[in-house]
PDB file of C-alpha atoms in Angstrom:
ATOM      1  CA  MET A   1     -19.930  11.960  15.706  1.00 46.00           C
ATOM      2  CA  VAL A   2     -18.321  15.355  15.857  1.00 47.00           C
ATOM      3  CA  PRO A   3     -19.506  17.465  13.310  1.00 51.00           C
ATOM      4  CA  PRO A   4     -17.007  19.589  11.053  1.00 50.00           C
ATOM      5  CA  ALA A   5     -16.471  22.614  12.278  1.00 53.00           C
ATOM      6  CA  GLN A   6     -16.920  26.199  10.359  1.00 62.00           C
ATOM      7  CA  ALA A   7     -13.370  27.292  10.659  1.00 68.00           C
ATOM      8  CA  GLU A   8     -10.953  24.827  10.735  1.00 80.00           C
ATOM      9  CA  THR A   9      -7.042  24.561  12.087  1.00 90.00           C
ATOM     10  CA  GLN A  10      -3.987  22.481  10.360  1.00 92.00           C
ATOM     11  CA  ASP A  11      -4.427  20.409  13.602  1.00 92.00           C
ATOM     12  CA  GLY A  12      -7.934  20.253  13.670  1.00 94.00           C
ATOM     13  CA  ALA A  13      -8.038  18.582  10.165  1.00 95.00           C
ATOM     14  CA  MET A  14      -5.279  16.547  10.792  1.00 95.00           C
ATOM     15  CA  SER A  15      -6.896  15.007  13.982  1.00 95.00           C
ATOM     16  CA  ARG A  16      -9.796  14.407  12.016  1.00 96.00           C
ATOM     17  CA  ILE A  17      -7.479  12.474   9.352  1.00 96.00           C
ATOM     18  CA  GLN A  18      -6.009  10.348  12.186  1.00 96.00           C
ATOM     19  CA  ALA A  19      -9.452   9.518  13.865  1.00 96.00           C
ATOM     20  CA  ALA A  20     -10.599   8.308  10.151  1.00 97.00           C
ATOM     21  CA  TYR A  21      -7.667   6.411   9.722  1.00 97.00           C
ATOM     22  CA  SER A  22      -8.092   4.756  13.034  1.00 96.00           C
ATOM     23  CA  ALA A  23     -11.906   3.975  11.783  1.00 96.00           C
ATOM     24  CA  VAL A  24     -10.800   2.812   8.538  1.00 96.00           C
ATOM     25  CA  LEU A  25      -8.267   0.411  10.293  1.00 95.00           C
ATOM     26  CA  GLY A  26     -11.228  -1.064  12.435  1.00 93.00           C
ATOM     27  CA  ALA A  27     -13.418  -1.431   9.119  1.00 93.00           C
ATOM     28  CA  GLU A  28     -10.229  -3.622   7.804  1.00 92.00           C
ATOM     29  CA  HIS A  29      -9.848  -5.538  10.835  1.00 89.00           C
ATOM     30  CA  SER A  30     -13.595  -6.842  10.303  1.00 88.00           C
ATOM     31  CA  GLY A  31     -12.881  -7.856   6.847  1.00 85.00           C
ATOM     32  CA  ALA A  32     -14.176  -4.692   4.752  1.00 89.00           C
ATOM     33  CA  ASN A  33     -12.123  -3.742   1.539  1.00 90.00           C
ATOM     34  CA  VAL A  34     -11.086  -0.179   2.643  1.00 93.00           C
ATOM     35  CA  THR A  35      -9.201   0.562  -0.889  1.00 94.00           C
ATOM     36  CA  THR A  36     -11.637   3.602  -1.369  1.00 96.00           C
ATOM     37  CA  LEU A  37     -11.779   5.067   2.174  1.00 96.00           C
ATOM     38  CA  ASP A  38      -7.634   5.039   1.575  1.00 97.00           C
ATOM     39  CA  MET A  39      -7.688   6.724  -1.654  1.00 97.00           C
ATOM     40  CA  ASN A  40     -10.140   9.356   0.360  1.00 97.00           C
ATOM     41  CA  LEU A  41      -7.618   9.814   3.076  1.00 97.00           C
ATOM     42  CA  THR A  42      -4.880  10.792   0.637  1.00 97.00           C
ATOM     43  CA  VAL A  43      -6.716  13.355  -1.021  1.00 97.00           C
ATOM     44  CA  ALA A  44      -7.724  14.751   2.911  1.00 97.00           C
ATOM     45  CA  LEU A  45      -3.789  14.357   3.736  1.00 96.00           C
ATOM     46  CA  ASN A  46      -2.877  16.473   1.123  1.00 96.00           C
ATOM     47  CA  LEU A  47      -5.439  19.037   1.246  1.00 96.00           C
ATOM     48  CA  VAL A  48      -4.174  19.253   4.924  1.00 96.00           C
ATOM     49  CA  ASN A  49      -0.352  19.603   3.468  1.00 95.00           C
ATOM     50  CA  ARG A  50      -1.452  22.176   0.969  1.00 95.00           C
ATOM     51  CA  GLY A  51      -3.242  24.097   3.001  1.00 95.00           C
ATOM     52  CA  ALA A  52       0.002  24.121   5.341  1.00 94.00           C
ATOM     53  CA  ASP A  53       1.891  25.284   2.371  1.00 92.00           C
ATOM     54  CA  VAL A  54      -0.110  28.474   1.873  1.00 94.00           C
ATOM     55  CA  GLU A  55      -1.303  29.293   5.310  1.00 92.00           C
ATOM     56  CA  SER A  56       1.265  32.220   5.948  1.00 92.00           C
ATOM     57  CA  LYS A  57       0.640  33.924   2.473  1.00 94.00           C
ATOM     58  CA  GLN A  58      -3.157  32.734   1.896  1.00 95.00           C
ATOM     59  CA  PRO A  59      -4.739  32.082   4.979  1.00 94.00           C
ATOM     60  CA  ALA A  60      -8.175  31.794   3.643  1.00 94.00           C
ATOM     61  CA  ILE A  61      -7.455  29.674   1.168  1.00 95.00           C
ATOM     62  CA  ALA A  62      -5.779  27.397   3.391  1.00 95.00           C
ATOM     63  CA  GLN A  63      -8.719  27.816   5.582  1.00 95.00           C
ATOM     64  CA  GLN A  64     -10.933  26.293   2.603  1.00 95.00           C
ATOM     65  CA  TYR A  65      -8.418  23.507   2.196  1.00 96.00           C
ATOM     66  CA  TYR A  66      -8.699  22.309   6.018  1.00 96.00           C
ATOM     67  CA  LEU A  67     -12.463  22.420   5.709  1.00 96.00           C
ATOM     68  CA  GLN A  68     -12.689  20.286   2.623  1.00 96.00           C
ATOM     69  CA  ALA A  69      -9.945  17.823   4.226  1.00 96.00           C
ATOM     70  CA  ASP A  70     -12.154  18.008   7.546  1.00 96.00           C
ATOM     71  CA  ALA A  71     -15.356  17.178   5.661  1.00 96.00           C
ATOM     72  CA  ILE A  72     -13.473  13.883   3.880  1.00 97.00           C
ATOM     73  CA  ALA A  73     -12.119  12.565   6.879  1.00 97.00           C
ATOM     74  CA  THR A  74     -15.249  12.960   8.332  1.00 96.00           C
ATOM     75  CA  GLN A  75     -17.036  11.097   5.270  1.00 97.00           C
ATOM     76  CA  VAL A  76     -14.559   8.488   5.457  1.00 97.00           C
ATOM     77  CA  ALA A  77     -14.983   7.759   9.472  1.00 96.00           C
ATOM     78  CA  SER A  78     -18.790   7.518   8.709  1.00 96.00           C
ATOM     79  CA  GLU A  79     -18.339   5.129   5.935  1.00 95.00           C
ATOM     80  CA  ALA A  80     -15.596   3.007   7.730  1.00 95.00           C
ATOM     81  CA  ALA A  81     -17.990   2.557  10.775  1.00 93.00           C
ATOM     82  CA  THR A  82     -20.925   1.384   8.212  1.00 92.00           C
ATOM     83  CA  LEU A  83     -18.304  -0.964   6.805  1.00 90.00           C
ATOM     84  CA  ALA A  84     -17.039  -2.328  10.193  1.00 87.00           C
ATOM     85  CA  GLY A  85     -20.524  -3.318  10.772  1.00 82.00           C
ATOM     86  CA  SER A  86     -20.863  -5.452   7.337  1.00 76.00           C
ATOM     87  CA  GLY A  87     -17.264  -6.596   7.990  1.00 60.00           C
ATOM     88  CA  PRO A  88     -17.983  -9.919  10.128  1.00 62.00           C
ATOM     89  CA  SER A  89     -20.017 -10.881   7.326  1.00 66.00           C
ATOM     90  CA  LEU A  90     -17.693 -10.200   4.846  1.00 63.00           C
ATOM     91  CA  ALA A  91     -14.853 -12.240   6.919  1.00 65.00           C
ATOM     92  CA  VAL A  92     -17.459 -15.207   7.415  1.00 74.00           C
ATOM     93  CA  ARG A  93     -17.936 -15.377   3.582  1.00 73.00           C
ATOM     94  CA  GLY A  94     -14.202 -15.423   3.189  1.00 73.00           C
ATOM     95  CA  GLU A  95     -14.037 -18.671   5.105  1.00 78.00           C
ATOM     96  CA  VAL A  96     -16.820 -20.205   3.835  1.00 84.00           C
ATOM     97  CA  ASN A  97     -15.739 -19.600   0.248  1.00 84.00           C
ATOM     98  CA  LEU A  98     -12.313 -21.499   1.400  1.00 85.00           C
ATOM     99  CA  VAL A  99     -14.294 -24.688   2.742  1.00 89.00           C
ATOM    100  CA  ILE A 100     -16.109 -24.592  -0.328  1.00 91.00           C
ATOM    101  CA  GLU A 101     -13.144 -24.648  -2.399  1.00 90.00           C
ATOM    102  CA  LEU A 102     -11.125 -27.274  -0.375  1.00 89.00           C
ATOM    103  CA  SER A 103     -14.571 -29.372  -0.658  1.00 91.00           C
ATOM    104  CA  ALA A 104     -14.649 -29.182  -4.367  1.00 93.00           C
ATOM    105  CA  LEU A 105     -11.142 -30.070  -4.499  1.00 91.00           C
ATOM    106  CA  ALA A 106     -11.645 -33.447  -2.365  1.00 91.00           C
ATOM    107  CA  VAL A 107     -15.048 -34.147  -4.381  1.00 93.00           C
ATOM    108  CA  ALA A 108     -12.957 -33.954  -7.851  1.00 93.00           C
ATOM    109  CA  ALA A 109     -10.367 -35.872  -6.505  1.00 92.00           C
ATOM    110  CA  LEU A 110     -12.369 -38.620  -5.285  1.00 92.00           C
ATOM    111  CA  ALA A 111     -14.496 -38.901  -8.282  1.00 93.00           C
ATOM    112  CA  LEU A 112     -11.261 -38.745 -10.153  1.00 93.00           C
ATOM    113  CA  TYR A 113     -10.141 -41.475  -7.887  1.00 91.00           C
ATOM    114  CA  PHE A 114     -13.656 -43.819  -8.452  1.00 92.00           C
ATOM    115  CA  LEU A 115     -14.559 -42.905 -11.931  1.00 93.00           C
ATOM    116  CA  PHE A 116     -11.616 -42.587 -13.890  1.00 93.00           C
ATOM    117  CA  PRO A 117     -10.364 -46.317 -14.199  1.00 93.00           C
ATOM    118  CA  ARG A 118     -13.423 -47.301 -15.739  1.00 92.00           C
ATOM    119  CA  LEU A 119     -13.684 -44.155 -17.962  1.00 93.00           C
ATOM    120  CA  TYR A 120     -10.186 -45.140 -19.164  1.00 94.00           C
ATOM    121  CA  TRP A 121     -11.421 -48.444 -20.086  1.00 94.00           C
ATOM    122  CA  ARG A 122     -14.668 -47.596 -21.835  1.00 94.00           C
ATOM    123  CA  VAL A 123     -12.686 -45.112 -23.813  1.00 95.00           C
ATOM    124  CA  TRP A 124      -9.751 -47.919 -24.443  1.00 93.00           C
ATOM    125  CA  THR A 125     -12.507 -50.293 -25.299  1.00 93.00           C
ATOM    126  CA  TRP A 126     -14.261 -48.053 -27.969  1.00 93.00           C
ATOM    127  CA  ILE A 127     -10.713 -47.078 -29.540  1.00 93.00           C
ATOM    128  CA  ASN A 128      -9.661 -50.750 -29.839  1.00 91.00           C
ATOM    129  CA  LYS A 129     -13.524 -52.254 -30.602  1.00 90.00           C
ATOM    130  CA  ASP A 130     -12.077 -53.105 -34.212  1.00 88.00           C
ATOM    131  CA  ALA A 131      -8.731 -54.709 -33.082  1.00 87.00           C
ATOM    132  CA  LYS A 132      -8.177 -58.295 -33.530  1.00 84.00           C
ATOM    133  CA  VAL A 133      -6.153 -60.358 -31.407  1.00 82.00           C
ATOM    134  CA  SER A 134      -3.491 -62.569 -33.350  1.00 82.00           C
ATOM    135  CA  ALA A 135      -1.479 -65.328 -31.467  1.00 79.00           C
ATOM    136  CA  PRO A 136       2.046 -64.548 -32.248  1.00 72.00           C
TER     137      PRO A 136
ATOM    138  CA  MET B   1      -6.314 -44.582  -1.501  1.00 57.00           C
ATOM    139  CA  ALA B   2      -3.600 -42.709  -2.909  1.00 59.00           C
ATOM    140  CA  ALA B   3      -5.713 -39.891  -4.228  1.00 56.00           C
ATOM    141  CA  VAL B   4      -7.412 -39.289  -0.650  1.00 56.00           C
ATOM    142  CA  ALA B   5      -3.986 -38.989   1.012  1.00 60.00           C
ATOM    143  CA  ILE B   6      -3.026 -36.651  -1.694  1.00 63.00           C
ATOM    144  CA  VAL B   7      -6.198 -34.265  -0.787  1.00 56.00           C
ATOM    145  CA  ILE B   8      -5.317 -34.399   2.798  1.00 58.00           C
ATOM    146  CA  LEU B   9      -1.969 -33.394   2.115  1.00 61.00           C
ATOM    147  CA  VAL B  10      -2.742 -30.812  -0.189  1.00 62.00           C
ATOM    148  CA  GLY B  11      -5.453 -29.824   1.889  1.00 60.00           C
ATOM    149  CA  VAL B  12      -3.522 -29.156   5.083  1.00 59.00           C
ATOM    150  CA  GLY B  13      -0.614 -27.302   2.768  1.00 65.00           C
ATOM    151  CA  ILE B  14      -3.218 -24.850   1.776  1.00 62.00           C
ATOM    152  CA  THR B  15      -4.865 -24.366   5.363  1.00 60.00           C
ATOM    153  CA  GLY B  16      -1.535 -23.844   6.525  1.00 60.00           C
ATOM    154  CA  GLN B  17      -0.114 -21.638   4.073  1.00 63.00           C
ATOM    155  CA  TYR B  18      -3.769 -19.889   4.637  1.00 59.00           C
ATOM    156  CA  LEU B  19      -3.126 -19.355   8.328  1.00 57.00           C
ATOM    157  CA  LEU B  20       0.292 -18.679   8.744  1.00 56.00           C
ATOM    158  CA  VAL B  21       0.904 -16.599   5.577  1.00 55.00           C
ATOM    159  CA  GLY B  22       0.593 -13.216   8.301  1.00 49.00           C
ATOM    160  CA  ASN B  23       3.442 -14.548  10.277  1.00 51.00           C
ATOM    161  CA  LEU B  24       5.906 -15.678   7.329  1.00 50.00           C
ATOM    162  CA  ASN B  25       5.811 -12.465   5.735  1.00 69.00           C
ATOM    163  CA  GLN B  26       7.823  -9.607   7.256  1.00 89.00           C
ATOM    164  CA  PRO B  27       5.909  -6.382   7.008  1.00 94.00           C
ATOM    165  CA  PHE B  28       7.823  -3.516   5.369  1.00 94.00           C
ATOM    166  CA  SER B  29       7.286  -0.257   3.438  1.00 96.00           C
ATOM    167  CA  GLN B  30       9.233   1.438   0.827  1.00 96.00           C
ATOM    168  CA  VAL B  31       9.925   5.245  -0.180  1.00 97.00           C
ATOM    169  CA  GLY B  32      11.712   5.732  -3.834  1.00 96.00           C
ATOM    170  CA  ILE B  33      12.259   8.324  -5.673  1.00 96.00           C
ATOM    171  CA  LEU B  34      12.117   8.081  -9.871  1.00 95.00           C
ATOM    172  CA  GLY B  35      13.525  10.260 -12.427  1.00 93.00           C
ATOM    173  CA  PRO B  36      11.403  12.215 -14.538  1.00 89.00           C
ATOM    174  CA  ASN B  37      10.444   9.173 -16.660  1.00 86.00           C
ATOM    175  CA  GLY B  38       9.520   7.435 -13.955  1.00 86.00           C
ATOM    176  CA  GLN B  39      12.524   5.110 -14.301  1.00 87.00           C
ATOM    177  CA  PHE B  40      15.358   4.268 -11.796  1.00 88.00           C
ATOM    178  CA  ALA B  41      17.807   6.876 -14.693  1.00 87.00           C
ATOM    179  CA  ASN B  42      17.829  10.289 -15.729  1.00 88.00           C
ATOM    180  CA  TYR B  43      18.350  12.037 -12.236  1.00 94.00           C
ATOM    181  CA  PRO B  44      19.499  15.575 -12.527  1.00 93.00           C
ATOM    182  CA  THR B  45      22.781  16.248 -11.134  1.00 93.00           C
ATOM    183  CA  SER B  46      23.009  20.041 -11.175  1.00 94.00           C
ATOM    184  CA  MET B  47      19.932  22.254 -10.352  1.00 95.00           C
ATOM    185  CA  THR B  48      19.328  25.832 -11.089  1.00 95.00           C
ATOM    186  CA  ILE B  49      18.190  27.677  -8.122  1.00 95.00           C
ATOM    187  CA  GLY B  50      14.333  28.543  -7.924  1.00 93.00           C
ATOM    188  CA  THR B  51      13.590  26.308 -10.745  1.00 95.00           C
ATOM    189  CA  ASN B  52      11.439  23.267 -10.679  1.00 95.00           C
ATOM    190  CA  TYR B  53      12.640  19.780 -11.835  1.00 95.00           C
ATOM    191  CA  THR B  54       9.996  16.917 -12.028  1.00 95.00           C
ATOM    192  CA  LEU B  55      10.439  13.934 -10.191  1.00 96.00           C
ATOM    193  CA  GLU B  56       8.190  10.821  -9.124  1.00 96.00           C
ATOM    194  CA  LEU B  57       7.799   9.840  -5.758  1.00 96.00           C
ATOM    195  CA  TYR B  58       7.212   6.094  -5.031  1.00 97.00           C
ATOM    196  CA  VAL B  59       5.594   4.447  -2.038  1.00 97.00           C
ATOM    197  CA  ALA B  60       4.623   0.976  -1.139  1.00 97.00           C
ATOM    198  CA  ASN B  61       3.117  -0.615   2.006  1.00 97.00           C
ATOM    199  CA  HIS B  62       3.560  -4.144   2.631  1.00 96.00           C
ATOM    200  CA  GLU B  63       2.819  -3.914   6.466  1.00 95.00           C
ATOM    201  CA  GLY B  64      -0.068  -6.346   6.400  1.00 93.00           C
ATOM    202  CA  HIS B  65      -2.609  -3.517   6.690  1.00 95.00           C
ATOM    203  CA  SER B  66      -3.376  -0.057   5.490  1.00 96.00           C
ATOM    204  CA  MET B  67      -0.951   2.695   6.367  1.00 97.00           C
ATOM    205  CA  LEU B  68      -1.172   6.432   6.839  1.00 97.00           C
ATOM    206  CA  TYR B  69       1.971   7.771   5.402  1.00 97.00           C
ATOM    207  CA  GLN B  70       3.717  11.128   5.350  1.00 97.00           C
ATOM    208  CA  VAL B  71       6.926  11.807   2.897  1.00 97.00           C
ATOM    209  CA  TYR B  72       9.008  14.849   4.260  1.00 97.00           C
ATOM    210  CA  GLU B  73      11.480  16.641   1.891  1.00 97.00           C
ATOM    211  CA  LYS B  74      14.185  17.969   3.652  1.00 97.00           C
ATOM    212  CA  LEU B  75      17.562  19.611   2.842  1.00 96.00           C
ATOM    213  CA  GLY B  76      20.674  18.718   4.224  1.00 94.00           C
ATOM    214  CA  SER B  77      24.391  18.232   3.117  1.00 93.00           C
ATOM    215  CA  LYS B  78      26.728  15.725   2.700  1.00 89.00           C
ATOM    216  CA  SER B  79      27.677  15.519   6.206  1.00 91.00           C
ATOM    217  CA  SER B  80      24.359  15.753   7.296  1.00 91.00           C
ATOM    218  CA  MET B  81      23.158  12.437   9.560  1.00 91.00           C
ATOM    219  CA  ILE B  82      20.357  10.242   8.300  1.00 93.00           C
ATOM    220  CA  ASN B  83      20.219   6.476   9.035  1.00 94.00           C
ATOM    221  CA  GLN B  84      17.480   3.941   9.535  1.00 93.00           C
ATOM    222  CA  THR B  85      16.596   5.144  13.378  1.00 95.00           C
ATOM    223  CA  ASP B  86      17.587   9.049  13.056  1.00 95.00           C
ATOM    224  CA  PRO B  87      16.244  11.444  10.473  1.00 96.00           C
ATOM    225  CA  LEU B  88      17.327  14.237   9.348  1.00 95.00           C
ATOM    226  CA  THR B  89      17.139  16.890  11.932  1.00 94.00           C
ATOM    227  CA  SER B  90      15.874  19.649   9.628  1.00 94.00           C
ATOM    228  CA  SER B  91      12.207  20.743   8.925  1.00 94.00           C
ATOM    229  CA  PRO B  92      10.578  19.664   6.135  1.00 95.00           C
ATOM    230  CA  VAL B  93      10.198  21.780   3.067  1.00 94.00           C
ATOM    231  CA  VAL B  94       7.291  19.870   1.364  1.00 94.00           C
ATOM    232  CA  SER B  95       5.067  17.019   2.769  1.00 95.00           C
ATOM    233  CA  TYR B  96       3.430  14.472   0.830  1.00 96.00           C
ATOM    234  CA  GLY B  97       0.744  12.355   2.084  1.00 96.00           C
ATOM    235  CA  PHE B  98      -0.548   8.840   1.384  1.00 97.00           C
ATOM    236  CA  ALA B  99      -2.792   6.479   3.044  1.00 97.00           C
ATOM    237  CA  LEU B 100      -2.530   2.863   1.164  1.00 97.00           C
ATOM    238  CA  PRO B 101      -4.074  -0.307   1.509  1.00 95.00           C
ATOM    239  CA  ASP B 102      -2.013  -3.490   2.298  1.00 94.00           C
ATOM    240  CA  ASN B 103      -0.219  -4.254  -0.833  1.00 93.00           C
ATOM    241  CA  GLY B 104      -0.593  -1.016  -2.334  1.00 95.00           C
ATOM    242  CA  ALA B 105       1.329   1.610  -3.881  1.00 96.00           C
ATOM    243  CA  ALA B 106       1.521   5.016  -5.203  1.00 96.00           C
ATOM    244  CA  ILE B 107       3.854   7.422  -7.846  1.00 96.00           C
ATOM    245  CA  ARG B 108       3.371  10.816  -7.656  1.00 95.00           C
ATOM    246  CA  ARG B 109       4.600  13.363  -9.665  1.00 96.00           C
ATOM    247  CA  ILE B 110       6.496  16.047  -7.552  1.00 96.00           C
ATOM    248  CA  ASN B 111       8.363  19.430  -8.452  1.00 95.00           C
ATOM    249  CA  VAL B 112      11.696  19.893  -6.441  1.00 95.00           C
ATOM    250  CA  SER B 113      13.217  23.206  -6.360  1.00 94.00           C
ATOM    251  CA  LEU B 114      16.324  24.356  -4.433  1.00 95.00           C
ATOM    252  CA  PRO B 115      16.321  27.966  -2.500  1.00 94.00           C
ATOM    253  CA  SER B 116      20.127  28.357  -2.500  1.00 94.00           C
ATOM    254  CA  PRO B 117      23.512  27.667  -4.082  1.00 94.00           C
ATOM    255  CA  GLY B 118      25.804  24.768  -2.739  1.00 93.00           C
ATOM    256  CA  LEU B 119      27.668  21.872  -3.415  1.00 94.00           C
ATOM    257  CA  ASN B 120      26.522  18.367  -3.056  1.00 94.00           C
ATOM    258  CA  VAL B 121      23.253  19.426  -1.735  1.00 95.00           C
ATOM    259  CA  ARG B 122      21.515  16.314   0.204  1.00 96.00           C
ATOM    260  CA  ILE B 123      17.649  16.622  -1.001  1.00 96.00           C
ATOM    261  CA  VAL B 124      15.921  13.614   1.198  1.00 97.00           C
ATOM    262  CA  TRP B 125      12.476  12.029   1.302  1.00 97.00           C
ATOM    263  CA  GLU B 126      11.816  10.636   4.267  1.00 97.00           C
ATOM    264  CA  LEU B 127       9.070   7.951   5.070  1.00 97.00           C
ATOM    265  CA  TRP B 128       6.991   8.459   8.291  1.00 97.00           C
ATOM    266  CA  ASN B 129       3.675   6.721   9.639  1.00 97.00           C
ATOM    267  CA  PHE B 130       0.897   7.366  11.775  1.00 97.00           C
ATOM    268  CA  VAL B 131       0.865   5.128  14.586  1.00 96.00           C
ATOM    269  CA  PRO B 132      -2.907   5.252  16.349  1.00 94.00           C
ATOM    270  CA  THR B 133      -1.852   4.170  19.922  1.00 94.00           C
ATOM    271  CA  SER B 134       0.705   6.901  20.510  1.00 95.00           C
ATOM    272  CA  ASN B 135      -1.320   9.049  18.424  1.00 93.00           C
ATOM    273  CA  SER B 136       1.893  10.293  16.610  1.00 95.00           C
ATOM    274  CA  TRP B 137       3.802  10.165  13.820  1.00 96.00           C
ATOM    275  CA  ARG B 138       6.904   7.730  13.338  1.00 96.00           C
ATOM    276  CA  TYR B 139       9.931   7.932  11.527  1.00 96.00           C
ATOM    277  CA  GLU B 140       9.724   4.602   9.687  1.00 91.00           C
ATOM    278  CA  GLY B 141      13.351   4.170   8.753  1.00 94.00           C
ATOM    279  CA  SER B 142      13.387   4.468   4.971  1.00 95.00           C
ATOM    280  CA  TRP B 143      14.509   7.393   3.132  1.00 96.00           C
ATOM    281  CA  ALA B 144      15.490   8.040  -0.494  1.00 96.00           C
ATOM    282  CA  GLN B 145      17.958  10.659  -1.346  1.00 95.00           C
ATOM    283  CA  LEU B 146      19.438  12.664  -4.276  1.00 95.00           C
ATOM    284  CA  PHE B 147      22.973  14.622  -4.113  1.00 96.00           C
ATOM    285  CA  VAL B 148      22.783  17.872  -6.562  1.00 96.00           C
ATOM    286  CA  ASN B 149      24.748  20.720  -7.118  1.00 96.00           C
ATOM    287  CA  ALA B 150      22.553  23.926  -6.759  1.00 95.00           C
ATOM    288  CA  THR B 151      23.862  26.672  -9.314  1.00 94.00           C
ATOM    289  CA  VAL B 152      22.628  30.029  -9.887  1.00 90.00           C
TER     290      VAL B 152
END
């Protein structure tokens, strides 16, 4: 990974954000939750935009914005790489959950099919235990 | 055996939807401009030049994955050309950045100020997204706009 620069330009900071975004896409593709990374990228992107707004009049402040954006983007790229590593297990976990849910549905339906008649008649008999049958 | 048949049918349906859902939805992105109260109302019809007017910018991502957006605020006139393929040719006055997860949306309060007087000044917010494969920003084909009279 390229370390953040000590002096940064708008293009440099933007390039790092774009690279971080590509890393986020990779992590997302692996099944990771990237919501927080997206939020941080939004912050970085707006720091670059704010820097571009003030660069002509306050280049030193713009430089600070670019450096902050650069640091955030670098952090996002690093976290995205970590998440991408754990991503496949997350994706598999989602598949396993689906299989468990479908199996539970099947078991519930079979239990209902085999046990409900017995249960129904037991309850019916208990409710009507004092009933008397009379000829019409 | 009716219950078993129902279970199989429901299972096939759920699995099918799970597998096909990505293909059934048409991906899209949205940009919109809301009035100062966060509603589609109370838009300014005239603005005093140099004065800040508060509006709210809305962006939503339904592309099926995270998106990196820039909304470019541009100025034009009634005759300025913009459509789904061609953005305004003028340079952005301000840029607003958004990185949104799939099905994410954001509303941001923005200040709009006009530099010079004019009738039917067209304020446009264009939605652009970053495309990693071409390493470039692409006009999304979506925009929001407001027509105002700019007065001294």
